[in-house]
Coordinates of C-alpha atoms in Angstrom, one line a residue:
R1 CA -25.8 -2.5 8.9
F2 CA -22.1 -2.6 7.9
Q3 CA -20.5 -6.0 7.9
L4 CA -17.2 -6.6 6.3
T5 CA -14.3 -9.2 6.4
L6 CA -11.3 -9.3 4.3
F7 CA -12.1 -12.9 2.6
N8 CA -16.0 -12.6 2.9
F9 CA -16.7 -12.7 -0.7
Y10 CA -19.7 -15.0 -0.5
S11 CA -20.6 -13.8 -4.1
P12 CA -17.2 -12.4 -5.2
P13 CA -17.5 -8.8 -6.5
D14 CA -17.2 -8.5 -10.0
F15 CA -15.0 -6.0 -11.8
E16 CA -18.0 -4.2 -12.9
E17 CA -16.6 -1.7 -15.2
P18 CA -13.3 -1.6 -17.2
K19 CA -12.4 1.2 -15.1
N20 CA -11.2 -1.3 -12.1
I21 CA -8.9 -3.2 -14.3
F22 CA -7.6 0.2 -15.1
M23 CA -7.1 1.1 -11.6
I24 CA -4.8 -2.2 -11.2
I25 CA -2.7 -1.4 -14.2
F26 CA -2.7 2.0 -13.0
L27 CA -1.2 1.1 -9.4
F28 CA 1.0 -1.2 -10.9
L29 CA 2.7 1.0 -13.3
L30 CA 2.7 4.0 -10.5
S31 CA 4.3 1.6 -8.2
F32 CA 7.4 1.5 -10.7
L33 CA 7.4 5.0 -10.8
W34 CA 7.4 5.5 -7.1
H35 CA 10.1 3.0 -6.6
F36 CA 12.4 5.8 -8.1
M37 CA 11.3 8.9 -7.2
Y38 CA 13.3 9.4 -4.3
D39 CA 16.8 8.4 -6.5
W40 CA 15.8 10.9 -9.2
F41 CA 14.5 14.0 -6.8
P42 CA 16.5 13.4 -3.4
C43 CA 15.4 15.5 -0.6
V44 CA 13.6 15.6 2.7
L45 CA 10.2 15.7 1.1
T46 CA 10.6 12.7 -1.2
S47 CA 12.0 10.9 1.5
I48 CA 8.6 10.9 3.2
F49 CA 6.6 9.6 0.5
F50 CA 8.9 7.4 -1.5
P51 CA 11.3 4.6 -0.5
V52 CA 14.7 5.6 0.3
N53 CA 16.7 2.6 0.6
E54 CA 15.7 -1.1 -0.6
S55 CA 14.5 -2.3 2.9
I56 CA 11.1 -4.4 3.1
W57 CA 9.7 -1.3 5.0
E58 CA 10.6 1.4 2.8
H59 CA 8.7 -0.4 0.1
M60 CA 5.6 -0.5 2.1
K61 CA 5.4 3.2 1.2
I62 CA 5.0 2.4 -2.4
I63 CA 1.7 0.0 -1.8
F64 CA 0.4 2.5 0.9
Y65 CA 0.9 5.5 -0.9
C66 CA -0.1 4.4 -4.6
L67 CA -3.3 2.5 -3.0
F68 CA -4.1 5.8 -1.3
I69 CA -3.7 7.8 -4.5
G70 CA -6.0 5.1 -6.4
S71 CA -8.4 5.0 -3.4
V72 CA -8.5 9.0 -3.7
L73 CA -9.1 9.0 -7.6
E74 CA -11.9 6.4 -7.2
K75 CA -15.0 8.5 -6.2
K76 CA -17.5 5.6 -6.4
G77 CA -20.1 4.5 -4.4
N78 CA -20.3 4.6 -0.5
N79 CA -17.8 4.9 2.1
Y80 CA -15.5 6.7 0.3
Y81 CA -13.5 7.9 3.4
L82 CA -13.5 4.6 4.8
N83 CA -11.9 3.2 1.3
I84 CA -9.1 5.6 1.4
L85 CA -8.2 4.6 4.8
V86 CA -8.9 0.5 4.7
K87 CA -7.2 -0.1 0.9
P88 CA -3.8 1.2 2.1
L89 CA -3.7 0.0 5.5
V90 CA -5.1 -3.6 4.6
G91 CA -2.8 -3.5 1.6
V92 CA 0.3 -3.2 3.7
L93 CA -0.7 -6.1 6.3
F94 CA -2.0 -8.2 3.6
Y95 CA 1.6 -7.9 1.9
L96 CA 3.5 -8.2 4.7
I97 CA 1.6 -11.4 6.0
I98 CA 2.3 -12.9 2.8
F99 CA 5.7 -11.5 1.7
I100 CA 7.6 -12.3 5.2
P101 CA 7.2 -15.8 5.3
L102 CA 8.1 -16.2 1.5
Y103 CA 11.2 -13.8 2.1
L104 CA 12.5 -15.9 5.5
I105 CA 12.1 -19.1 3.0
F106 CA 13.3 -18.0 -0.2
G107 CA 15.3 -14.7 0.5
E108 CA 15.0 -11.5 -1.6
S109 CA 13.1 -12.5 -5.0
M110 CA 12.0 -9.7 -7.5
F111 CA 9.4 -11.9 -8.9
I112 CA 7.7 -12.7 -5.7
S113 CA 8.0 -9.1 -4.7
I114 CA 6.1 -7.7 -8.0
S115 CA 4.1 -10.9 -8.2
L116 CA 2.4 -10.4 -4.7
M117 CA 2.1 -6.6 -5.3
L118 CA 0.2 -7.2 -8.1
F119 CA -2.0 -9.8 -6.5
T120 CA -2.4 -7.3 -3.5
Y121 CA -3.8 -4.4 -5.9
I122 CA -5.9 -6.9 -7.2
I123 CA -7.2 -8.1 -3.8
M124 CA -7.5 -4.3 -2.7
E125 CA -9.6 -3.3 -5.6
L126 CA -12.1 -6.2 -4.9
L127 CA -12.0 -5.0 -1.3
G128 CA -13.0 -1.5 -2.3
I129 CA -15.5 -2.8 -4.4
K130 CA -17.3 -4.6 -1.3
I131 CA -16.6 -1.4 0.8
S132 CA -18.5 0.9 -1.7
K133 CA -21.4 -1.5 -2.1
Q134 CA -22.1 -1.3 2.1
E135 CA -24.4 0.9 3.4
E136 CA -23.1 4.6 3.9
L137 CA -21.2 5.0 7.3
N138 CA -21.1 8.8 8.4
I139 CA -17.3 8.7 9.0
K140 CA -15.1 11.3 7.5
A141 CA -12.5 12.9 10.2
L142 CA -11.2 9.4 11.5
P143 CA -10.1 7.7 8.3
I144 CA -8.1 11.1 7.2
I145 CA -6.6 11.4 10.9
I146 CA -5.6 7.7 10.6
I147 CA -3.9 8.5 7.1
I148 CA -1.9 11.5 8.6
L149 CA -0.8 9.3 11.5
I150 CA 0.2 6.6 9.2
S151 CA 2.2 8.9 7.2
I152 CA 3.7 10.7 10.3
L153 CA 4.9 7.1 11.4
F154 CA 6.4 6.3 7.7
S155 CA 8.5 9.7 8.3
I156 CA 9.6 9.0 11.6
L157 CA 10.8 5.3 10.8
T158 CA 12.4 6.6 7.6
F159 CA 14.6 8.9 9.8
Y160 CA 14.7 6.6 12.7
P161 CA 14.4 3.1 11.5
L162 CA 14.3 0.1 13.9
H163 CA 17.1 -2.3 13.5
N164 CA 15.6 -5.4 12.3
F165 CA 15.4 -7.1 9.4
L166 CA 12.3 -5.1 8.0
F167 CA 14.2 -1.9 7.9
F168 CA 17.7 -3.5 6.6
D169 CA 18.8 -2.7 3.1
S170 CA 20.4 -5.5 1.9
V171 CA 21.8 -4.0 -0.8
K172 CA 23.7 -0.9 0.6
L173 CA 24.1 -2.7 4.0
G174 CA 22.4 -0.6 6.3
Y175 CA 19.3 1.1 7.7
G176 CA 17.4 4.4 6.7
I177 CA 18.6 6.9 4.4
L178 CA 22.1 6.0 2.8
K179 CA 24.4 7.3 0.7

């Protein structure tokens, strides 16, 4: 029977191997590279996967795709396909739930953003350990379909952003792809 709640770590999973720590470091470093890819290679293809401006929403691409790549690379335990869906999706939601109140109170803070990103990666690595230790679920296609749909949503909202604070680039003072 599969039971999983985000904070239901009655006995907190250990970082069993150094590779868990290395994955967190890898994700953290990959995030910095991810942040600048569109600036270095501006085109339609890079705009789909990398942030095109300094809005909160565009930065969710960093967390989502870095956690996705990290989950794909971590072929460990049970529920591999569930892991490649849950970690990126929950990671973005977890980040936003904590970040938005802090942003509304303190405004933009690079220290808060980067610290929270690292904390998110740590929590998602623990979540991944928990998922991989659960009984194997026979779902493979559904997580892949959902990942593709989320990627399409990121793409659409890059080119047609909503006009609210999540999508507003406070540096260039606009929405979407700005020159």
